């Protein structure tokens, strides 16, 4: 080693001297990589706060109360409170296993069979956009990954406006995603806490003031966290106004099928906007409607002027994707594609989604009935009017805290509960708790 | 007129990623003699992809297990995967693991692990805005290294000398020289073994020299380990550099890929191993990693990680996996020896020892761009413009054709 130092590192007179000192250093077995005054590269790294949504599940797991209920994450549970693997998913998996496919890299944009079917599901089989090839749909890491790619794409290419307008409130993760991508976040009125419903006039007022070319985020159906969706006539007026304001529409559709139980009905707003000439961008997730949460299955679509523009956009999406994860995971996309492209599996899937949506609707009714039984005199109509997996109870943070501390009912601070976590077995206890903190 | 009509109008066509374009061109070539020496994926002697026997076995176990479902993994990934993956890199008996100063983040392949590490460094390394901190990648390197770090916000991604084209080996002086002159606290991306694309690794002594300079000059160690097991056929041997640096006391990142050594390319199985001063630092680092994960993919895909975790945590499966890895590595070594022998027998001008001296999936043949073009156009043998070939594309059936083609190219094209 002394020779190496003398010959290569310090080929000079001092080399030998240093090499001797270095060998002594090694002999004395001093093994500090950094001087003592610099104990770690990470000394200044702060402890990050737990994720507001996923952190709820982690707190729930730690709780030892046998009556605990997890109403945090939007993950569907059956009436026994268990995760539900769809039967069509199991069948698709068996079919796939029998094919003995290889594990070669997917293309950057993902599995073609999946992306085509994904677009058709959202836009409708016969949609003119698909027929003319003027959409580009890439496979993404579920809804989050789709939003992120979308945000990155807008940040890089939609340089005329930096602002993204989210409904107030919106999914908690929207803000950090867009911010991290370099966009600025603003909001438009959406939820009316007085009615626990849609503040239509308030929304129109705010939207009418949004500067041209800004991005407006719309939840396609089953708004998260409120469960409050515009009615079709209201969507029409919004579409009109958005066109007048010349805004870029970003639809987030994470619950297609879950809202009403009907795939086409839930995609109505998306399809209407496109019909009206909006060239939207769209994020889709298959986490909930196919129960493929951990497989991370999603799509990102840009509706372009024509096929040529779509090709250019596609090439740029690939440039964005490659330095993040190179190409997407196969397993979930393969399952989703099999279901979407196999007629009897597709039919079975529609039935199962309908079933999940129905169970949730039933739980909404049961919860309200139980609250009445407990003697609550508050108006709980919104619990039934709201749509999809979530219910914005109207509970205040202090009430939520009590519900968690005293009853081990876990939910997010904003008063949102996942109806999917409610069962005929726990709905009574839940009603007790809610009544106790609101009476 | 809708807003998006305006902005997409100006979106330019991007040039395709070279390695995928190459594969596309190969697919469209009608020549029955065509050979694809492009993409870095293992092929059997029949030129087919290979799903590892142990992977098939574990997949069956997973399908049969009704207790398993498709629920979200935690943000940082499957715990059993993370810890067993880190053990693979650092060794079962790693002092760092025993001292609880190792953390890990399950990521989408090696790319995802590099991405997470890069994003973290840009935010938290050496003060909290590292856009200007230089990131050094080897010259040459896997082309996506540049993009990963640039996209993570690093404005100054530079090459460090590595490959000596003339002597077809490591430019150690150049490498050490760049380490000496790099601004303090610069980040260096090191290939743990089986350097991509050159197949040229430093020797143990050379690694120690690198470590000495990095320690003295306070440079950050970021290992990219995409081929553990593939280089020599032995996991421990291939991890020597990583483990040595740990012994030397470095705090470091190691981006691991299980794409090649498990053949799980499309399941995107990767792990970012973090070695820190102590458990408290690990804890805080992981909490910030969660924030980055959450705005990128929320939580990682479960299938591949599950598969790897089951395999690594059961003795018979682990043994079978190591055997499968050795099978792949051995076939590569055989093709190297075979190609070199054939070129020597043909009397192809130049020296061809580098073919057997280089390690791992790739070989930097030394063919120049004109020669590469000739190989592609005239012989339908597809390789990267850099002269990089994937040894796995060679089989006992095509090796004669390839050897003769290289010979003809070298003789006719300068």
Coordinates of N, CA, C and O in Angstrom, one line a residue, chain B residues 148-235:
Chain B
X148 N -31.3 10.9 -14.5 CA -31.9 10.7 -13.1 C -31.5 11.9 -12.2 O -32.3 12.5 -11.6
X149 N -30.2 12.2 -12.2 CA -29.7 13.3 -11.4 C -30.1 14.6 -11.9 O -30.5 15.5 -11.1
X150 N -30.1 14.8 -13.2 CA -30.5 16.1 -13.7 C -32.0 16.4 -13.4 O -32.4 17.5 -12.9
X151 N -32.8 15.4 -13.6 CA -34.2 15.5 -13.3 C -34.5 15.7 -11.8 O -35.6 16.2 -11.4
X152 N -33.6 15.2 -11.0 CA -33.8 15.4 -9.5 C -33.4 16.8 -9.1 O -33.6 17.2 -7.9
X153 N -32.9 17.6 -10.1 CA -32.7 19.0 -9.8 C -31.2 19.4 -9.7 O -30.9 20.5 -9.5
X154 N -30.3 18.4 -9.9 CA -28.9 18.7 -9.9 C -28.5 19.4 -11.2 O -28.7 18.8 -12.3
X155 N -27.9 20.6 -11.1 CA -27.6 21.3 -12.4 C -26.2 21.0 -12.9 O -25.9 21.4 -14.0
X156 N -25.4 20.3 -12.1 CA -24.0 20.1 -12.4 C -23.7 18.7 -12.4 O -23.1 18.2 -11.4
X157 N -24.0 17.9 -13.4 CA -23.7 16.5 -13.5 C -22.5 16.4 -14.4 O -22.5 16.8 -15.6
X158 N -21.4 15.9 -13.9 CA -20.1 15.9 -14.6 C -19.6 14.5 -14.7 O -19.8 13.6 -13.9
X159 N -18.7 14.2 -15.7 CA -18.1 12.9 -15.9 C -16.8 12.9 -15.0 O -16.1 13.9 -14.8
X160 N -16.5 11.7 -14.5 CA -15.1 11.5 -13.9 C -14.5 10.4 -14.8 O -15.1 9.5 -15.4
X161 N -13.2 10.6 -15.0 CA -12.4 9.7 -15.9 C -12.5 8.3 -15.4 O -12.4 8.0 -14.2
X162 N -12.7 7.4 -16.3 CA -12.9 6.0 -15.9 C -12.3 5.1 -16.9 O -11.5 4.2 -16.6
X163 N -12.8 5.2 -18.2 CA -12.4 4.2 -19.2 C -11.3 4.7 -20.0 O -11.3 5.9 -20.5
X164 N -10.2 4.0 -20.1 CA -9.1 4.3 -21.0 C -9.3 3.6 -22.3 O -9.1 2.4 -22.4
X165 N -9.7 4.3 -23.3 CA -10.0 3.7 -24.6 C -8.8 3.1 -25.2 O -8.9 2.0 -25.9
X166 N -7.6 3.7 -25.0 CA -6.4 3.2 -25.7 C -6.0 1.9 -25.1 O -5.8 0.9 -25.8
X167 N -5.9 1.8 -23.8 CA -5.4 0.5 -23.2 C -6.6 -0.4 -22.9 O -6.4 -1.5 -22.4
X168 N -7.8 0.1 -23.2 CA -9.0 -0.7 -23.0 C -9.1 -1.2 -21.5 O -9.2 -2.4 -21.3
X169 N -8.9 -0.3 -20.6 CA -9.0 -0.7 -19.2 C -9.3 0.5 -18.3 O -9.7 1.6 -18.9
X170 N -9.1 0.4 -17.0 CA -9.5 1.4 -16.1 C -8.4 2.5 -16.2 O -7.2 2.3 -16.1
X171 N -8.9 3.8 -16.3 CA -8.0 4.9 -16.2 C -7.9 5.3 -14.8 O -8.5 6.3 -14.3
X172 N -7.1 4.6 -14.0 CA -7.0 4.8 -12.6 C -6.5 6.2 -12.2 O -7.0 6.9 -11.4
X173 N -5.4 6.6 -12.9 CA -4.8 7.9 -12.6 C -5.9 9.0 -12.8 O -6.0 9.9 -12.0
X174 N -6.6 8.9 -14.0 CA -7.6 9.9 -14.3 C -8.7 9.9 -13.2 O -9.1 11.0 -12.8
X175 N -9.1 8.7 -12.8 CA -10.2 8.6 -11.8 C -9.7 9.2 -10.5 O -10.4 10.1 -10.0
X176 N -8.6 8.8 -10.0 CA -8.1 9.4 -8.8 C -7.9 10.9 -8.9 O -8.1 11.6 -8.0
X177 N -7.4 11.3 -10.1 CA -7.2 12.7 -10.3 C -8.4 13.5 -10.2 O -8.5 14.6 -9.5
X178 N -9.5 13.0 -10.8 CA -10.8 13.7 -10.7 C -11.3 13.7 -9.2 O -12.0 14.6 -8.8
X179 N -11.1 12.6 -8.5 CA -11.5 12.6 -7.1 C -10.7 13.7 -6.3 O -11.3 14.3 -5.4
X180 N -9.4 13.8 -6.7 CA -8.6 14.8 -6.0 C -9.1 16.3 -6.3 O -9.0 17.1 -5.4
X181 N -9.5 16.5 -7.5 CA -9.8 17.9 -7.9 C -11.3 18.2 -7.8 O -11.7 19.3 -7.9
X182 N -12.1 17.2 -7.5 CA -13.6 17.5 -7.3 C -13.8 18.4 -6.2 O -13.1 18.3 -5.2
X183 N -14.8 19.3 -6.3 CA -15.1 20.2 -5.1 C -15.5 19.3 -4.0 O -16.1 18.3 -4.1
X184 N -15.1 19.7 -2.8 CA -15.4 18.9 -1.6 C -16.9 18.7 -1.5 O -17.7 19.5 -2.0
X185 N -17.3 17.6 -1.0 CA -18.7 17.2 -0.8 C -19.4 16.8 -2.1 O -20.6 16.6 -2.1
X186 N -18.6 16.8 -3.2 CA -19.2 16.3 -4.5 C -19.8 14.9 -4.3 O -19.3 14.2 -3.4
X187 N -20.8 14.6 -5.1 CA -21.4 13.2 -5.0 C -20.8 12.4 -6.1 O -20.7 12.9 -7.3
X188 N -20.4 11.2 -5.8 CA -19.8 10.3 -6.8 C -20.7 9.1 -7.0 O -21.0 8.4 -6.0
X189 N -21.1 8.8 -8.2 CA -21.9 7.5 -8.5 C -20.9 6.5 -8.9 O -20.2 6.6 -9.9
X190 N -20.8 5.4 -8.0 CA -19.8 4.4 -8.3 C -20.6 3.1 -8.7 O -21.6 2.8 -8.1
X191 N -20.0 2.3 -9.6 CA -20.7 1.1 -10.0 C -20.1 0.0 -9.1 O -18.9 -0.3 -9.1
X192 N -20.9 -0.7 -8.3 CA -20.5 -1.6 -7.3 C -19.7 -2.8 -8.0 O -18.7 -3.2 -7.4
X193 N -20.2 -3.2 -9.1 CA -19.4 -4.3 -9.8 C -20.0 -4.4 -11.2 O -21.1 -3.8 -11.5
X194 N -19.3 -5.0 -12.1 CA -19.8 -5.2 -13.5 C -20.2 -3.9 -14.1 O -21.3 -3.7 -14.5
X195 N -19.2 -3.0 -14.2 CA -19.5 -1.6 -14.7 C -20.2 -1.6 -16.0 O -19.9 -2.4 -16.9
X196 N -21.2 -0.8 -16.0 CA -22.0 -0.7 -17.3 C -21.7 0.7 -17.9 O -21.9 1.7 -17.3
X197 N -21.2 0.8 -19.1 CA -21.1 -0.3 -20.1 C -19.8 -1.0 -20.3 O -19.7 -1.9 -21.2
X198 N -18.7 -0.6 -19.5 CA -17.4 -1.1 -19.9 C -17.1 -2.5 -19.4 O -16.1 -3.2 -19.9
X199 N -17.7 -3.0 -18.4 CA -17.4 -4.3 -17.8 C -16.1 -4.3 -17.1 O -15.5 -5.3 -16.7
X200 N -15.5 -3.1 -16.9 CA -14.2 -2.9 -16.2 C -14.4 -2.4 -14.8 O -14.9 -1.3 -14.6
X201 N -14.0 -3.3 -13.8 CA -14.1 -2.9 -12.4 C -12.7 -2.6 -11.9 O -11.7 -3.2 -12.2
X202 N -12.6 -1.7 -10.9 CA -11.4 -1.5 -10.1 C -11.0 -2.8 -9.4 O -12.0 -3.6 -9.0
X203 N -9.7 -3.1 -9.2 CA -9.3 -4.2 -8.3 C -9.5 -3.8 -6.9 O -9.8 -2.6 -6.6
X204 N -9.4 -4.7 -6.0 CA -9.5 -4.4 -4.5 C -8.6 -3.3 -4.1 O -9.0 -2.3 -3.4
X205 N -7.4 -3.4 -4.5 CA -6.4 -2.3 -4.2 C -6.8 -1.0 -4.7 O -6.7 0.1 -4.1
X206 N -7.3 -1.0 -6.0 CA -7.7 0.2 -6.6 C -8.9 0.8 -5.9 O -9.0 2.0 -5.7
X207 N -9.8 0.0 -5.5 CA -11.0 0.5 -4.7 C -10.6 1.1 -3.4 O -11.1 2.2 -3.0
X208 N -9.6 0.6 -2.8 CA -9.1 1.1 -1.5 C -8.5 2.5 -1.8 O -8.6 3.4 -0.9
X209 N -7.8 2.6 -2.9 CA -7.3 4.0 -3.2 C -8.4 5.0 -3.4 O -8.3 6.1 -3.0
X210 N -9.4 4.5 -4.1 CA -10.6 5.4 -4.3 C -11.2 5.8 -3.0 O -11.4 7.0 -2.7
X211 N -11.3 4.8 -2.1 CA -11.9 5.1 -0.8 C -11.1 6.1 0.0 O -11.6 7.0 0.6
X212 N -9.8 6.0 -0.1 CA -8.9 6.9 0.7 C -9.1 8.3 0.3 O -9.3 9.2 1.1
X213 N -9.2 8.5 -1.0 CA -9.4 9.9 -1.5 C -10.7 10.4 -1.1 O -10.9 11.6 -0.7
X214 N -11.7 9.6 -1.3 CA -13.1 10.0 -1.0 C -13.3 10.4 0.5 O -14.0 11.3 0.8
X215 N -12.6 9.6 1.3 CA -12.7 9.8 2.7 C -12.1 11.2 3.1 O -12.6 12.0 3.8
X216 N -10.9 11.3 2.5 CA -10.1 12.5 2.9 C -10.8 13.8 2.4 O -10.8 14.8 3.0
X217 N -11.4 13.7 1.2 CA -11.9 14.9 0.6 C -13.4 15.0 0.8 O -14.1 15.9 0.2
X218 N -13.9 14.2 1.7 CA -15.3 14.3 2.1 C -16.3 14.2 0.8 O -17.2 15.1 0.7
X219 N -16.1 13.2 0.0 CA -17.0 13.1 -1.1 C -18.0 12.1 -0.8 O -17.8 11.1 0.0
X220 N -19.2 12.2 -1.4 CA -20.3 11.3 -1.0 C -20.3 10.1 -1.9 O -20.3 10.2 -3.1
X221 N -20.5 8.9 -1.2 CA -20.5 7.6 -1.9 C -21.9 7.2 -2.3 O -22.7 7.0 -1.4
X222 N -22.2 7.0 -3.6 CA -23.5 6.6 -4.0 C -23.2 5.4 -4.9 O -22.8 5.6 -6.1
X223 N -23.4 4.2 -4.4 CA -23.1 3.0 -5.2 C -24.4 2.6 -6.0 O -25.5 2.7 -5.6
X224 N -24.1 2.2 -7.3 CA -25.2 1.7 -8.1 C -24.9 0.2 -8.2 O -23.9 -0.2 -8.8
X225 N -25.7 -0.7 -7.7 CA -25.5 -2.1 -7.7 C -26.6 -2.8 -8.4 O -27.6 -3.2 -7.8
X226 N -26.4 -3.0 -9.7 CA -27.4 -3.6 -10.6 C -27.1 -5.0 -11.0 O -28.0 -5.7 -11.5
X227 N -25.9 -5.4 -10.7 CA -25.5 -6.8 -11.2 C -24.9 -7.7 -10.1 O -24.1 -8.5 -10.4
X228 N -25.3 -7.5 -8.9 CA -24.7 -8.3 -7.8 C -25.0 -9.8 -8.1 O -26.2 -10.2 -8.2
X229 N -24.0 -10.6 -8.2 CA -24.1 -12.0 -8.5 C -23.8 -12.3 -9.9 O -23.3 -13.3 -10.3
X230 N -24.0 -11.3 -10.8 CA -23.9 -11.5 -12.2 C -22.4 -11.4 -12.6 O -22.1 -11.8 -13.7
X231 N -21.6 -10.6 -11.8 CA -20.3 -10.4 -12.2 C -19.5 -11.7 -12.1 O -19.0 -12.2 -13.1
X232 N -19.3 -12.2 -10.9 CA -18.5 -13.3 -10.7 C -19.3 -14.6 -10.6 O -18.7 -15.7 -10.6
X233 N -20.6 -14.5 -10.4 CA -21.4 -15.7 -10.0 C -21.5 -15.8 -8.5 O -22.3 -16.6 -8.1
X234 N -20.8 -15.0 -7.8 CA -20.9 -15.1 -6.3 C -21.3 -13.8 -5.7 O -20.7 -12.7 -5.9
X235 N -22.4 -13.8 -5.0 CA -23.0 -12.6 -4.4 C -22.0 -11.8 -3.5 O -21.9 -10.6 -3.6

